[in-house]
Coordinates of C-alpha atoms (C1' of nucleotides) in Angstrom, one line a residue:
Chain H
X66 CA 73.3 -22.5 50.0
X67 CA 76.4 -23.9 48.0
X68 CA 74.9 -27.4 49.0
X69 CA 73.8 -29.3 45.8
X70 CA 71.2 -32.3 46.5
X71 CA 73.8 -34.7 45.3
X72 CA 76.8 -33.7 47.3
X73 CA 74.4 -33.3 50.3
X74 CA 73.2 -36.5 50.0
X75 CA 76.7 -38.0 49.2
X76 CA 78.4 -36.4 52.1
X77 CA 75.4 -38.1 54.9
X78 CA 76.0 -40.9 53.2
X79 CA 80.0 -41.1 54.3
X80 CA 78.9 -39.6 57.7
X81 CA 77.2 -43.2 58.3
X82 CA 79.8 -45.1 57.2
X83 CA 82.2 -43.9 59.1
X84 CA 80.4 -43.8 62.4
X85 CA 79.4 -47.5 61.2
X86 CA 82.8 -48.2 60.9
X87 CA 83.9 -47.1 64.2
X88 CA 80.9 -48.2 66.0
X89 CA 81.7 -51.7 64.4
X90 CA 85.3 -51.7 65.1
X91 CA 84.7 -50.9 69.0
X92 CA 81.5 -52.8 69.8
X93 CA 81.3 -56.4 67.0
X94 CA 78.0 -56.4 64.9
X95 CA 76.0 -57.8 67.6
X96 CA 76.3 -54.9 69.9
X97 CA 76.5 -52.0 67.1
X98 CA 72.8 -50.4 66.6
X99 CA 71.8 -48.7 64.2
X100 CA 70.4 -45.6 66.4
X101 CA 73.7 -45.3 68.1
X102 CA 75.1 -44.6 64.6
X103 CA 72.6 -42.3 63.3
X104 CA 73.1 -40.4 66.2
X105 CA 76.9 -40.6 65.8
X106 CA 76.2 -39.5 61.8
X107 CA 73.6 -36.7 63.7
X108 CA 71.1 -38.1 61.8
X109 CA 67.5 -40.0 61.8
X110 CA 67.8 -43.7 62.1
X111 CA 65.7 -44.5 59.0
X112 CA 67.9 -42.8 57.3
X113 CA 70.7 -45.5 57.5
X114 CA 67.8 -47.9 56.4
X115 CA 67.3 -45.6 53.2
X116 CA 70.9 -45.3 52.4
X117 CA 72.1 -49.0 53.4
X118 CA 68.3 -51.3 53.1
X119 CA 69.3 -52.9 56.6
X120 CA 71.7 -53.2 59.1
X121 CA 73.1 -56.2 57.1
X122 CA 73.9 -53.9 54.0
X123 CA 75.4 -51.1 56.7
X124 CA 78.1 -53.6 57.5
X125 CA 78.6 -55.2 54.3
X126 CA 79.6 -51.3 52.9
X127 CA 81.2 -51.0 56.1
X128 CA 83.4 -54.1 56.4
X129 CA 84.1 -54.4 52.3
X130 CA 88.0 -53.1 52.0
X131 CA 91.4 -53.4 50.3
X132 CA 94.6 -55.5 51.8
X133 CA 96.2 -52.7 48.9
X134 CA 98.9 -55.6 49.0
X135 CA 102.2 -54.3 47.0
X136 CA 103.2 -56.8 44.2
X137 CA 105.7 -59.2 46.1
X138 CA 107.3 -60.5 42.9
X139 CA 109.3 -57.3 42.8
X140 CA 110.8 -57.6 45.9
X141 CA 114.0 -59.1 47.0
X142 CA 113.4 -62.8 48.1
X143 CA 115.1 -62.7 51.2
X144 CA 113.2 -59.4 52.4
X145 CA 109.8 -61.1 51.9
X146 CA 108.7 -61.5 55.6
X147 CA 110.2 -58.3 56.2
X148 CA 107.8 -56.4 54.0
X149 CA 104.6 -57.8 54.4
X150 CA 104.9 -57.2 58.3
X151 CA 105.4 -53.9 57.8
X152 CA 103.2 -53.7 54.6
X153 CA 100.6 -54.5 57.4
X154 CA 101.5 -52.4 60.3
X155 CA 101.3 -49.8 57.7
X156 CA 98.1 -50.7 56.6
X157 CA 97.1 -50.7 60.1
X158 CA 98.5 -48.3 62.0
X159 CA 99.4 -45.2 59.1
X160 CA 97.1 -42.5 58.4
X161 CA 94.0 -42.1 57.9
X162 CA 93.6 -45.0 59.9
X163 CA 91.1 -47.5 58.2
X164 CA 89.1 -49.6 60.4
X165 CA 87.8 -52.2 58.7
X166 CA 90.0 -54.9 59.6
X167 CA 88.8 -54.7 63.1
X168 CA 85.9 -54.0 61.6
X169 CA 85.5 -57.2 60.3
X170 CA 87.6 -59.0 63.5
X171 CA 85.3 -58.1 66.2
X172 CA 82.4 -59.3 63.7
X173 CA 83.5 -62.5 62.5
X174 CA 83.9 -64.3 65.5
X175 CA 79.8 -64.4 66.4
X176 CA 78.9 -63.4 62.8
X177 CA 78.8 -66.0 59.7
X178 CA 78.3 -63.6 57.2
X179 CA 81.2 -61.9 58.8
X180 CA 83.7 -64.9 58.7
X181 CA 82.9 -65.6 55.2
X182 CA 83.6 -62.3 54.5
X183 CA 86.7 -62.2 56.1
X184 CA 87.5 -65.9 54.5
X185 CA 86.3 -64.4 51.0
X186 CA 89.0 -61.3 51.5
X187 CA 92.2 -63.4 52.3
X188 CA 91.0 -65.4 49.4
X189 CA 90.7 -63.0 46.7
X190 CA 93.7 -61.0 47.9
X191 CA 96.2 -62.3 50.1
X192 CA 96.2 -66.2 48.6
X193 CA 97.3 -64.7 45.3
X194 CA 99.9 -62.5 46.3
X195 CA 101.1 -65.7 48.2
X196 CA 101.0 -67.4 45.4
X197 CA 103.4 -65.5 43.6
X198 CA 105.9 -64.5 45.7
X199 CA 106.6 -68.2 46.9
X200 CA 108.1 -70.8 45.3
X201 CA 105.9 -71.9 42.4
X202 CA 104.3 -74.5 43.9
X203 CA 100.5 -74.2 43.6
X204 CA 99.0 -76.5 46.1
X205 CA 101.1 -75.6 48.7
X206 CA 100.4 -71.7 48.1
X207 CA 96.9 -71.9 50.1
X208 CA 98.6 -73.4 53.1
X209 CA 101.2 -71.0 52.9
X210 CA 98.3 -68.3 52.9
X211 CA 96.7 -69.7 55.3
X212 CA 99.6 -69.9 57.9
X213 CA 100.8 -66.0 57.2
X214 CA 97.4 -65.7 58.2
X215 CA 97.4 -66.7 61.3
X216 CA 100.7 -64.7 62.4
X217 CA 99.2 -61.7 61.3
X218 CA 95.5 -61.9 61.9
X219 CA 96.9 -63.2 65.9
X220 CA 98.9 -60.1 65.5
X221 CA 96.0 -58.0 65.0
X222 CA 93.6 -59.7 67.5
X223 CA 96.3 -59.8 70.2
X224 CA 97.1 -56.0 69.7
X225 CA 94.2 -54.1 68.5
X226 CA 91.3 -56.2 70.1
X227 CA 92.4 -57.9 73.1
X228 CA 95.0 -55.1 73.8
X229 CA 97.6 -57.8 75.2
X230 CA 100.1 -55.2 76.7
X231 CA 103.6 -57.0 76.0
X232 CA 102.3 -57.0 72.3
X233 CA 100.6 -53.5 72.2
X234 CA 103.8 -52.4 74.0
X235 CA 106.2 -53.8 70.9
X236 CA 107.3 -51.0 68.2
X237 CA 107.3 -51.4 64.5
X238 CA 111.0 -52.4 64.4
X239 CA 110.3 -55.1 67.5
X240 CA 107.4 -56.2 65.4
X241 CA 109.1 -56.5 62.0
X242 CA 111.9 -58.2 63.9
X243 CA 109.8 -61.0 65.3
X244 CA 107.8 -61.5 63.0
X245 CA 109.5 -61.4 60.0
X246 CA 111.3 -64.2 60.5
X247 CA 108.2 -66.3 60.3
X248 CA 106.8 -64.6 57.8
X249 CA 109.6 -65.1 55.6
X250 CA 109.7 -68.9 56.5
X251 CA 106.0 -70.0 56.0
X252 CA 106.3 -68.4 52.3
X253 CA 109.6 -69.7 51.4
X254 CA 110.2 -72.9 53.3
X255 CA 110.3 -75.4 51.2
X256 CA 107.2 -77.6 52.3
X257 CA 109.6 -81.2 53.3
Chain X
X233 CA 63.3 -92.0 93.4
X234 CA 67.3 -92.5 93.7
X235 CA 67.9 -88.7 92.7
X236 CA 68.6 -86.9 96.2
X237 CA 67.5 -83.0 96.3
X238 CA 71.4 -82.2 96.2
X239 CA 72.4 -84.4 93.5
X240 CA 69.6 -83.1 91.1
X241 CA 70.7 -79.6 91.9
X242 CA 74.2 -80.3 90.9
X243 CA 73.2 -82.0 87.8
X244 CA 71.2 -79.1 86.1
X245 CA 73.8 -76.5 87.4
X246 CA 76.1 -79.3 85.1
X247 CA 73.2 -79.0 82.4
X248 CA 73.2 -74.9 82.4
X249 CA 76.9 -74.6 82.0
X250 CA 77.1 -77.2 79.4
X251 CA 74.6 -75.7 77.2
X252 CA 76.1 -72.4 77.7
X253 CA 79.9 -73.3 76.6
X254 CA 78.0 -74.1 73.7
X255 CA 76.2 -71.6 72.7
X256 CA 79.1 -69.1 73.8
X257 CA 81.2 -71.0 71.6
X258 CA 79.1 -70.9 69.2
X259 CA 77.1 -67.0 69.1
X260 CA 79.3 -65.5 71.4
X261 CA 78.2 -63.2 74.0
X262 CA 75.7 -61.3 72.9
X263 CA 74.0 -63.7 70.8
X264 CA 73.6 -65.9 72.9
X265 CA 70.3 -65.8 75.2
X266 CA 69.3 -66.8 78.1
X267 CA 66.1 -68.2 77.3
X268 CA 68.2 -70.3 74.9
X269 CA 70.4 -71.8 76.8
X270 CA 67.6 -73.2 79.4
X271 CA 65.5 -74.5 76.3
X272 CA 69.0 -76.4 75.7
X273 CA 69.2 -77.2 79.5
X274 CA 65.4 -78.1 79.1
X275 CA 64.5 -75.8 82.5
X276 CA 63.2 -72.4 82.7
X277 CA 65.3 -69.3 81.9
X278 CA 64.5 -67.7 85.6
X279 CA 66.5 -71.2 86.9
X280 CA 70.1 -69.5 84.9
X281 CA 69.6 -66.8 87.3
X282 CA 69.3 -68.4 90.2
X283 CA 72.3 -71.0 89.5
X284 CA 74.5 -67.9 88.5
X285 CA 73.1 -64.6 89.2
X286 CA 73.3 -62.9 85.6
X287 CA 74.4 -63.3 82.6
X288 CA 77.6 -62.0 83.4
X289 CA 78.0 -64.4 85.7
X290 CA 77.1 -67.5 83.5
X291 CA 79.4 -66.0 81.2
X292 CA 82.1 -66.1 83.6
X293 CA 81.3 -69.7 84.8
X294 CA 81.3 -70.7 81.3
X295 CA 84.6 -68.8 80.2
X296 CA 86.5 -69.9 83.4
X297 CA 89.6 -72.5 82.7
X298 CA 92.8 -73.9 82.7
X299 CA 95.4 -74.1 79.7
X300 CA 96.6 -76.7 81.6
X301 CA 100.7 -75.8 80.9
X302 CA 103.0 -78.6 81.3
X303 CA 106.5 -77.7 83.1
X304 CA 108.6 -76.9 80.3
X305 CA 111.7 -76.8 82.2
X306 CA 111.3 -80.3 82.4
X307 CA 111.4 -80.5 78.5
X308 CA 114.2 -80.9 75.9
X309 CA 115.2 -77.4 75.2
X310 CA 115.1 -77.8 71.6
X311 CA 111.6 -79.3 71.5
X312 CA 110.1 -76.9 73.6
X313 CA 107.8 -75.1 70.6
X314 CA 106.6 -78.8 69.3
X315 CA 105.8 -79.4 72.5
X316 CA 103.7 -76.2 73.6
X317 CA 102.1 -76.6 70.0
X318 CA 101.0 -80.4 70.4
X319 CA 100.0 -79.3 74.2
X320 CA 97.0 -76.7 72.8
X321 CA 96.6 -78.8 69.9
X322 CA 95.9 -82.0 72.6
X323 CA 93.6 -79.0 74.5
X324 CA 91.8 -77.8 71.9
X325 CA 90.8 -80.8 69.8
X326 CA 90.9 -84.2 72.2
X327 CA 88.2 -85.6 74.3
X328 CA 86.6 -84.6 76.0
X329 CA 86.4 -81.3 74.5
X330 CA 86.6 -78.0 76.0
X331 CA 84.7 -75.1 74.3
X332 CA 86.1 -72.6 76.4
X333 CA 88.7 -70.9 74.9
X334 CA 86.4 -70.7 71.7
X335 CA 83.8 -69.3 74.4
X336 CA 86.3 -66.4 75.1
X337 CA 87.6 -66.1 71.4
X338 CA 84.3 -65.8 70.1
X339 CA 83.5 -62.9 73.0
X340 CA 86.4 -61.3 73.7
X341 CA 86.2 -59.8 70.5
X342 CA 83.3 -57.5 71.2
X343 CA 82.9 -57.6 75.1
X344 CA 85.6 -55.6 77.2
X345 CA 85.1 -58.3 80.3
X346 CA 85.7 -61.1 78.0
X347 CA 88.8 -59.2 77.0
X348 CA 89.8 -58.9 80.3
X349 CA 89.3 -62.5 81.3
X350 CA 91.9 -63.5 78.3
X351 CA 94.5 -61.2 79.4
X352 CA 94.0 -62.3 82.9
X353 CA 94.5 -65.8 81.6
X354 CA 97.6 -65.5 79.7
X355 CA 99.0 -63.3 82.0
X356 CA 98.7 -65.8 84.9
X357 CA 99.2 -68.4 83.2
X358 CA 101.1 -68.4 79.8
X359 CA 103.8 -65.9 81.1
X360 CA 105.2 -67.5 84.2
X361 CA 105.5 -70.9 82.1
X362 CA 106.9 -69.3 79.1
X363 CA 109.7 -67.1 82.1
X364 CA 110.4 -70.5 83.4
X365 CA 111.6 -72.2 80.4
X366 CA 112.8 -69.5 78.6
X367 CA 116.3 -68.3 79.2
X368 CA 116.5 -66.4 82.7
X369 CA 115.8 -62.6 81.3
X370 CA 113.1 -61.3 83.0
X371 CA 112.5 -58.6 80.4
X372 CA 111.9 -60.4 78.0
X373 CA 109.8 -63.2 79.3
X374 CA 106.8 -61.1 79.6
X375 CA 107.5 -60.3 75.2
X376 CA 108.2 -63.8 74.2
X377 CA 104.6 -64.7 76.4
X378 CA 102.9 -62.1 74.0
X379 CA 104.4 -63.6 71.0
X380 CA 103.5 -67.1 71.7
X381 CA 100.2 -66.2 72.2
X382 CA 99.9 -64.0 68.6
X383 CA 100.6 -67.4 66.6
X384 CA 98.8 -69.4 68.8
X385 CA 95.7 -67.2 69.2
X386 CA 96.2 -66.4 65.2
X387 CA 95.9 -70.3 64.7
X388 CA 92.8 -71.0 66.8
X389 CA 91.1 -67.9 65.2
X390 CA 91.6 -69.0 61.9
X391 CA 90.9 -72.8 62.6
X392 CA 88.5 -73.1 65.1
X393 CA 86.3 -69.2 64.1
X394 CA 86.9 -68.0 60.9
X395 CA 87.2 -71.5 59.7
X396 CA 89.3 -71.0 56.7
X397 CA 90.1 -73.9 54.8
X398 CA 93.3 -74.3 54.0
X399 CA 94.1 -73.7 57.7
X400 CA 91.7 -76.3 58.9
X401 CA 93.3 -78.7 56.2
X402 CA 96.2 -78.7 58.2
X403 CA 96.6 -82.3 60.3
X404 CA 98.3 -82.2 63.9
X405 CA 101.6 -82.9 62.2
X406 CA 101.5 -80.1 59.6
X407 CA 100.6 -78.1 62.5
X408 CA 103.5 -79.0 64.5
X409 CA 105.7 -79.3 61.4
X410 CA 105.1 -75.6 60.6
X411 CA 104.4 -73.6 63.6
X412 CA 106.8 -75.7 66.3
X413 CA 109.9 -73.9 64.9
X414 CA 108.1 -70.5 65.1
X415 CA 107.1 -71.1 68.6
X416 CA 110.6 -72.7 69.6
X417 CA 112.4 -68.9 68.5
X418 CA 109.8 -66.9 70.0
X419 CA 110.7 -69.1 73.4
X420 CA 114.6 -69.2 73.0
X421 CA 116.0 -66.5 70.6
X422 CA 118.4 -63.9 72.1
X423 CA 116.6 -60.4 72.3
X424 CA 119.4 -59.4 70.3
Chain W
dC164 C1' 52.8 -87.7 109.7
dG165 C1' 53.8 -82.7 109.2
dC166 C1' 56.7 -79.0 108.9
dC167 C1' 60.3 -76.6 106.0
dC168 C1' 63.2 -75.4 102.6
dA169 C1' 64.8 -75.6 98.1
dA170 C1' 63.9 -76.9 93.0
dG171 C1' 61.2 -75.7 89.6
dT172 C1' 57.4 -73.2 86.9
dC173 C1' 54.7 -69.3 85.2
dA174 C1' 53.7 -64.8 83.9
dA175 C1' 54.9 -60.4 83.6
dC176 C1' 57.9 -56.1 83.7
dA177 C1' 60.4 -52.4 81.3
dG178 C1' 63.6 -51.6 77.9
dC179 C1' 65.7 -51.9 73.6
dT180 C1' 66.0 -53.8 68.8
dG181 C1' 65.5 -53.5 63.4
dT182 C1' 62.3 -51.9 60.5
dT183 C1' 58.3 -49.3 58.3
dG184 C1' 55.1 -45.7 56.5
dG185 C1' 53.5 -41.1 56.5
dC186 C1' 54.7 -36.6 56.8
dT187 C1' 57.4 -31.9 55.9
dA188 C1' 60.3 -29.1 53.5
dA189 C1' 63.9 -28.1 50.5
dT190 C1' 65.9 -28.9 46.0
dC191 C1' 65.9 -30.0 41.1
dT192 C1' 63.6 -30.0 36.4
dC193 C1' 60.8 -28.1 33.0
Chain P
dG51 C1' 56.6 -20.4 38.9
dA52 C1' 54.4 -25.5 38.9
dG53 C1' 55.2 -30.0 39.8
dA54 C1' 58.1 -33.8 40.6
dT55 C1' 61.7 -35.6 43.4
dT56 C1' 64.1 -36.6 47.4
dA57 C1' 66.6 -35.7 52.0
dG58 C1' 65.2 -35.8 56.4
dC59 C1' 62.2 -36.3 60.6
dC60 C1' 58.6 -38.4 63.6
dA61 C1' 56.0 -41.9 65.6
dA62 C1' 54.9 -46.4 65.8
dC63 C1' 55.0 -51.5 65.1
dA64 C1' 56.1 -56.2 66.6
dG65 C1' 59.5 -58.9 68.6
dC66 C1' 63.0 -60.1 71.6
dT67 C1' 66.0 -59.2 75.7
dG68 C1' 67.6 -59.8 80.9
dT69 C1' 65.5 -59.9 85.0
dT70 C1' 62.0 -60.2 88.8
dG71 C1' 58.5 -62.0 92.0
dA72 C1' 54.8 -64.9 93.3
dC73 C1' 53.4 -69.4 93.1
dT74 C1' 53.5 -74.8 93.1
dT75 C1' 55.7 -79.1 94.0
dG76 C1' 58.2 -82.6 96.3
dG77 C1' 62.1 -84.4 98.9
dG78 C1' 64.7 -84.0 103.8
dC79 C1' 64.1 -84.6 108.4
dG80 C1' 62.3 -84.4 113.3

DNA sequence: CGCCCAAGTCAACAGCTGTTGGCTAATCTC
DNA sequence: GAGATTAGCCAACAGCTGTTGACTTGGGCG
């Protein structure tokens, strides 16, 4: 056949992450087994043990991902809330959907290696993007992180996991309309 | 002895409820055993089904509460959002404490009945509080209820599960200081 | 006292879990 | 082509899970 050993190889391996992913995304870490996503993959389970060492390693691979957060020192200070909103719903929402962010929300709440992931993430990515777009005013940037992150990580959980219907309901512009506002004030507001 | 038949009865149904708004709270649902919970209760496991039937129905005992929502109408318009904020701060963090919103947080995530049970909540009631001191636009009340509960949610997710430290830094007053004004627009501000 | 009901215990069930080791067969390397 | 390597499958393990039923104990009441 065409089918190299490598590329077959490679090509299972994606096959499990992705059904990890969604199986993750839907059911938390807890309730996610590792047969139901071998037989997703159409593979054997101890195959996923091979490729990932445990189910531990599965979800690390499966929940490691990218805020791909723009460089916020280029845009226009008074559009800041505006563009992270959407930078998100983009990120959430576009094509090809990515579902580790759920991924990591339906996990982190009964999972401590979950939560520090997810505390490890907004660290490494989002503080420092904070940080520079704000005023520069270093010990205030982690609060300000911190409170952006709980407008849009409760935007997230309301609308993707708990499925709240006035807030699944909202569009992008609704969204970006509320919400970047607040946005915009808890990374610009001077701290008083 | 002075312990009647009935009052003993009462007081390890108490013990079993107790020990499981802990361990909710703590593992969520499906972490969380049954076996565990009666070692906590220090009784047998087969004594959580007869008090409530199933797990399920432990759960449900467990997750089952009241926000407790002041009247707002009866509050200054323009210190509505400190007040809701203070309220759920009051709810969430004084004594004696109640574990069971982090009991639903921390299972609603990956358990469709616990999902349920929140929306069933805030539906009945976050929104009629949030129509009834709101301006009188029927519309939008159900919205501005969705919103409120984005940032709040967002905070207790962050502060309470995911822990992340610049958010549980924050004293009551920061929180107030920073989120009132957010909660205050999403209660008042024309649709526009 | 003597009956009765309910609180509580004990042991077991059937099922599912993550994980392991041995096996086959197909591919790669020389 | 011979031999090593590796994807993949199968069967099994030990442990834990929710749940059940039979059994024992002790208070409530006539």
């Amino acid at each position: 056949m065409t089918n190299g050993k490598r590329e077959r190889s490679q090509r299972t391996r994606a096959a499990i992450l992705q059904a990890a992913r969604e199986r993750f995304a839907a059911d938390g870490f807890e309730r996610t087994t590792i047969r139901a996503v071998a037989a997703d993959a159409e593979i054997d389970p101890s195959m996923v043990m091979r490729y990932f060492g445990s189910k531990r390693g599965l979800f690390a691979a499966a929940a490691d991902f990218d805020l791909a957060l723009p460089d916020l020192s280029r845009v226009p200070s008074d559009e800041l809330g505006a563009a992270v909103v959407d930078h998100f719903l983009t990120r959430w929402e576009g094509e090809p959907t990515d579902d580790s962010l759920r991924v990591l929300l339906a996990s982190a709440a009964t999972n401590a290696a979950a939560a520090a992931q997810m505390q490890e993430i907004f660290r490494a990515q989002l503080a420092p993007v904070v940080a520079a777009a704000g005023p520069h005013d270093p010990p205030t940037a982690a609060t300000r992180a911190g409170l952006v992150a709980t407008q849009m990580l409760g935007l997230a959980l309301c609308r993707y996991v708990l499925r709240l219907s006035p807030v699944v309901d909202l569009d992008r512009d609704a969204v970006v309309h509320w919400l970047g506002p607040v946005i915009q004030r808890y990374l610009t507001e001077p701290s008083g």
